[in-house]
PDB file of C-alpha atoms in Angstrom:
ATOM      1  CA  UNK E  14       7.001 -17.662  -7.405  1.00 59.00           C
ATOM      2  CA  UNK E  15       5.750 -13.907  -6.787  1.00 72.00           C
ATOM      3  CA  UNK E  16       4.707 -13.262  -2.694  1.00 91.00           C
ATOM      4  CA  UNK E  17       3.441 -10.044  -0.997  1.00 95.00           C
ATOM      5  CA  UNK E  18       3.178 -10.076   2.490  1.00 97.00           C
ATOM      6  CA  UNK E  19       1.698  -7.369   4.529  1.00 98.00           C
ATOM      7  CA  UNK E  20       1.917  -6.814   8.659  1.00 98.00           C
ATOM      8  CA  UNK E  21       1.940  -4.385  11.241  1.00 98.00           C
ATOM      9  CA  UNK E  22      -2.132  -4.271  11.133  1.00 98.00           C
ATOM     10  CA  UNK E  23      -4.365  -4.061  14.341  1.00 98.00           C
ATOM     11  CA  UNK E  24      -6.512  -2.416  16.774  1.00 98.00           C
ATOM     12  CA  UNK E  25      -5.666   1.298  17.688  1.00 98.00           C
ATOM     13  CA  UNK E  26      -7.838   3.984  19.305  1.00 98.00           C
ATOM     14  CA  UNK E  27      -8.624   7.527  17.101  1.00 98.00           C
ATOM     15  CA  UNK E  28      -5.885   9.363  16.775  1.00 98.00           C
ATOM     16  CA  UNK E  29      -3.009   6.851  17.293  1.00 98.00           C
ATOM     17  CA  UNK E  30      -0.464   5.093  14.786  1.00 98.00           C
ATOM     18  CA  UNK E  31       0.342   2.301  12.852  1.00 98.00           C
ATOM     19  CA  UNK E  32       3.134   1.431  10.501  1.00 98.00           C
ATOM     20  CA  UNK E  33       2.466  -1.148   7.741  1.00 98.00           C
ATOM     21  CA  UNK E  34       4.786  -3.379   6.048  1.00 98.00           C
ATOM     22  CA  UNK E  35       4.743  -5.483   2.970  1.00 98.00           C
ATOM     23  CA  UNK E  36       7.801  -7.843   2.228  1.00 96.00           C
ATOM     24  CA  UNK E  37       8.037  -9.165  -1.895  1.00 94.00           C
ATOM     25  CA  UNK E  38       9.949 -12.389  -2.557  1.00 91.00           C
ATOM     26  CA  UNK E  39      10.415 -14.231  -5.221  1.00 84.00           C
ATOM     27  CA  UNK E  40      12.529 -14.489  -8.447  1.00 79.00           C
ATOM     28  CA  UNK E  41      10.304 -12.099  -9.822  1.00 75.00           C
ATOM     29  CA  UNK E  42      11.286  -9.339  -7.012  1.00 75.00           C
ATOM     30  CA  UNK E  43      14.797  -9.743  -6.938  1.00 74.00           C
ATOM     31  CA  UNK E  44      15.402  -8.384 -10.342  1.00 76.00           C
ATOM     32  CA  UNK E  45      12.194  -6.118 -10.931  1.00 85.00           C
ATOM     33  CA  UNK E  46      11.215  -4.558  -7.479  1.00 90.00           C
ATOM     34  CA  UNK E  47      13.071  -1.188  -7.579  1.00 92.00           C
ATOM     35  CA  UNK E  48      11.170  -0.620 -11.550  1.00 91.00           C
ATOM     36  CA  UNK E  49       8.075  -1.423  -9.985  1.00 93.00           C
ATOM     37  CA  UNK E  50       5.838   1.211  -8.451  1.00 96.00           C
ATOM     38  CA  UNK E  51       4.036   0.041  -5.428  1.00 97.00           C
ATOM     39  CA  UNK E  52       0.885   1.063  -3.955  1.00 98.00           C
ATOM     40  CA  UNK E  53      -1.144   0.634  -0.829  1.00 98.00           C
ATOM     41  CA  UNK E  54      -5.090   0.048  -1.724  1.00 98.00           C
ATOM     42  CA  UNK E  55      -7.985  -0.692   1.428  1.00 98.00           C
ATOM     43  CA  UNK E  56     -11.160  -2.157   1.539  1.00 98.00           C
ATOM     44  CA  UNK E  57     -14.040  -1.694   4.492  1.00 97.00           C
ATOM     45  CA  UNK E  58     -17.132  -4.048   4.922  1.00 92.00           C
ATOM     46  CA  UNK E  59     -19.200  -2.949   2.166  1.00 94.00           C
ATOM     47  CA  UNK E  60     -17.089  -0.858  -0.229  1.00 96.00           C
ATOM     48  CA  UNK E  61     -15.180  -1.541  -2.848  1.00 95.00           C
ATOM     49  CA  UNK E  62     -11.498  -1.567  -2.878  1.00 96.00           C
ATOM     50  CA  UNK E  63      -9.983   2.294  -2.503  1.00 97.00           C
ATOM     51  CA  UNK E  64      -6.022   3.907  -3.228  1.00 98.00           C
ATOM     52  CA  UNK E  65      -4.625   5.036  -0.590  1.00 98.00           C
ATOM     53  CA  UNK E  66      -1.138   5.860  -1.703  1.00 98.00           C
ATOM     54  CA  UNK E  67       1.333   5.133  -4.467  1.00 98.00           C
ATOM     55  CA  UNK E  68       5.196   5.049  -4.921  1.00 98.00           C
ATOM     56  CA  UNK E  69       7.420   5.206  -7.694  1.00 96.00           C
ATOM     57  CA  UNK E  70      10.035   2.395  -8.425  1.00 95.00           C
ATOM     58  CA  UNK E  71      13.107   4.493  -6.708  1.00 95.00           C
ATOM     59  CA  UNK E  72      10.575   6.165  -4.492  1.00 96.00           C
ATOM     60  CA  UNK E  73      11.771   9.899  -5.548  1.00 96.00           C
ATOM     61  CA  UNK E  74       7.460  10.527  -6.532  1.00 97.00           C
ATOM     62  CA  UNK E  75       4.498   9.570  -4.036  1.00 98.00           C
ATOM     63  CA  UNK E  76       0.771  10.029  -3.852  1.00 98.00           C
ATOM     64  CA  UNK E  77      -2.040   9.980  -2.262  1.00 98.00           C
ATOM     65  CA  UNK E  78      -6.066  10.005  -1.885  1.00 98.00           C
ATOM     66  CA  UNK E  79      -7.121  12.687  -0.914  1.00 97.00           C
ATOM     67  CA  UNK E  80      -8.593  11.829   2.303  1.00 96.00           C
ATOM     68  CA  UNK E  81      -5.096  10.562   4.119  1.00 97.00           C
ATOM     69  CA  UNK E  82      -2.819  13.047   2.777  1.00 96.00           C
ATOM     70  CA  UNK E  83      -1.061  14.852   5.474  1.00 95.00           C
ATOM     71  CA  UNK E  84      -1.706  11.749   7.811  1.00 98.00           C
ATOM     72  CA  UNK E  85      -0.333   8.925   5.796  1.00 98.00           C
ATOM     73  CA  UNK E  86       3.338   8.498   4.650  1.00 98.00           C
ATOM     74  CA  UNK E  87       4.164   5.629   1.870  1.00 98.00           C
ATOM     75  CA  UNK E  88       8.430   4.545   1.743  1.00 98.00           C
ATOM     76  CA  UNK E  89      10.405   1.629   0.726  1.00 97.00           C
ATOM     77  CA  UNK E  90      13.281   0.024   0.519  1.00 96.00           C
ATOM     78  CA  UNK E  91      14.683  -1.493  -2.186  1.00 94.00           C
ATOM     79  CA  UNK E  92      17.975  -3.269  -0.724  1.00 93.00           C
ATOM     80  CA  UNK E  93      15.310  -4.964   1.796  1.00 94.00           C
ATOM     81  CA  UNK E  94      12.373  -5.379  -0.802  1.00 94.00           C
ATOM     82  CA  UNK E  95       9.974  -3.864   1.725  1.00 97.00           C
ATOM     83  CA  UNK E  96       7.199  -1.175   0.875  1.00 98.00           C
ATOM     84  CA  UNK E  97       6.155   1.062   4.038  1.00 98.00           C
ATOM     85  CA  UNK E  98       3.217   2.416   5.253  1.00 98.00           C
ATOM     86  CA  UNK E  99       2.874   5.030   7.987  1.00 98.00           C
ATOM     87  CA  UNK E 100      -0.408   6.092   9.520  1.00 98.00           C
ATOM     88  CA  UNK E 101      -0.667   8.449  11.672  1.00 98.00           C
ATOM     89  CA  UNK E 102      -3.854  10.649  13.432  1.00 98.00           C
ATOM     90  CA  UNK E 103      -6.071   7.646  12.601  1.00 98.00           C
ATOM     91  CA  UNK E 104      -9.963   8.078  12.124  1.00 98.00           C
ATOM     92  CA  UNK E 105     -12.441   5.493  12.617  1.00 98.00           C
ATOM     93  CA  UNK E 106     -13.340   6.030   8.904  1.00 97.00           C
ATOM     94  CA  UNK E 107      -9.377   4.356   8.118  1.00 98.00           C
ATOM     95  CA  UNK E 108     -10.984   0.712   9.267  1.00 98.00           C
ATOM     96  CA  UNK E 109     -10.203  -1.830   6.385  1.00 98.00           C
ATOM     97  CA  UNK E 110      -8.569  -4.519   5.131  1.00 98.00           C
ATOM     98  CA  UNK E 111      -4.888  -3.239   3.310  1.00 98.00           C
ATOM     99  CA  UNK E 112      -3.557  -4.462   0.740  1.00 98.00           C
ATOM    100  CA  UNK E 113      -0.012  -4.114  -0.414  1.00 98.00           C
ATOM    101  CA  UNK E 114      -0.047  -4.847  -4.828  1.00 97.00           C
ATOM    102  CA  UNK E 115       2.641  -4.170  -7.150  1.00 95.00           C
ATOM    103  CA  UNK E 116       2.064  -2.454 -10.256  1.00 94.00           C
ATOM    104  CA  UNK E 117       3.033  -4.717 -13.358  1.00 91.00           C
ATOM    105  CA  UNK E 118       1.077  -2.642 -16.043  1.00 92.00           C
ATOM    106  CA  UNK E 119       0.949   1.039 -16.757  1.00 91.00           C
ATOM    107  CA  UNK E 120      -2.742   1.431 -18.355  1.00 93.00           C
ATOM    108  CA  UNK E 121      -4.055   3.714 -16.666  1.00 89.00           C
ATOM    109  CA  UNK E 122      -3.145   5.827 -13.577  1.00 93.00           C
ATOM    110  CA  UNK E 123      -1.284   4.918 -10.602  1.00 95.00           C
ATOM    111  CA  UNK E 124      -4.468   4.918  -8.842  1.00 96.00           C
ATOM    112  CA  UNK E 125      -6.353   2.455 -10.713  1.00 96.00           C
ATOM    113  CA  UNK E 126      -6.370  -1.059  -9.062  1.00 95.00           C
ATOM    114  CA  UNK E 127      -6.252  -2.831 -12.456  1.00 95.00           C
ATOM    115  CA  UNK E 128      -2.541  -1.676 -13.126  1.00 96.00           C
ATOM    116  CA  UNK E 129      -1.532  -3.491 -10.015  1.00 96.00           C
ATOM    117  CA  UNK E 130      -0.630  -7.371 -11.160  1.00 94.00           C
ATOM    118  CA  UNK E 131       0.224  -8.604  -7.541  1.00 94.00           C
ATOM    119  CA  UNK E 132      -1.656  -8.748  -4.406  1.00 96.00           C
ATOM    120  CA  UNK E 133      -0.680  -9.163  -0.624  1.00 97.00           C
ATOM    121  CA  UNK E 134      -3.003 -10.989   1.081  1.00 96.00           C
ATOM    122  CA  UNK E 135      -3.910  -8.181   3.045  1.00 98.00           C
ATOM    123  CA  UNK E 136      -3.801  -7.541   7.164  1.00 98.00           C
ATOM    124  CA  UNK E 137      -6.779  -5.636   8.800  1.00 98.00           C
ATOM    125  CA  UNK E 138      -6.715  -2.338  10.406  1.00 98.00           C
ATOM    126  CA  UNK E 139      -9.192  -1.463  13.210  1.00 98.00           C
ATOM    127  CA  UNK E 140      -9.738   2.230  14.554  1.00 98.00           C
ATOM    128  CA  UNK E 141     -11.894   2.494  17.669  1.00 97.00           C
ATOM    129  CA  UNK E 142     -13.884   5.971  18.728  1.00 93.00           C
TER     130      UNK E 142
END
């Protein structure tokens, strides 16, 4: 029994702020989370699925596509099992669906969806002009 969970998604005018949680259960999480790395990935009507930001298992590393660094800000915390996401100066162009996955395979780079082995269901994120 492996669950992501993702909240804290909704409507907000250009410019404003969100913060994005994702909770992990399961028997899986409560030995593994802090050697997982996590990442945040978004998809818009139309696209495929895009990285937004990754962190490592003790969150001392992050990253970042290019197009949210300076705006976006991934934490966690490991005593609560919860993976953050903080937006912030939000463009109309940040409307998606995010996804909160956990990375069970180390393939490729931390950017590559196909490293990730579990999915949140995601929660939607809508920026008005």
């Amino acid at each position: 029994q492996v669950q992501l969970v993702e909240s804290g998604g909704g409507l907000v005018q250009a410019g404003g702020s969100l913060r994005l949680s994702c909770a992990a259960s399961g028997r899986t999480f409560r030995s593994t989370f802090s050697s997982l790395d996590m990442g945040w990935f978004r998809q818009a009507p139309g696209k495929e699925r895009e990285f937004v930001a990754a962190i490592t298992g003790m969150g001392r590393s992050s990253n970042y596509e290019d197009s949210v660094k300076r705006r976006f800000t991934i934490s966690r915390d490991n005593a609560k099992n919860m993976l953050y996401l903080q937006m912030n100066s939000l463009k109309p162009e940040d409307t998606a669906v995010y996804y909160c996955a956990a990375r069970g395979r180390y393939s490729g780079r931390y950017s590559d969806p196909n490293d990730y082995t579990y999915w949140g269901r995601g929660t939607q994120v809508t920026v008005s002009s």
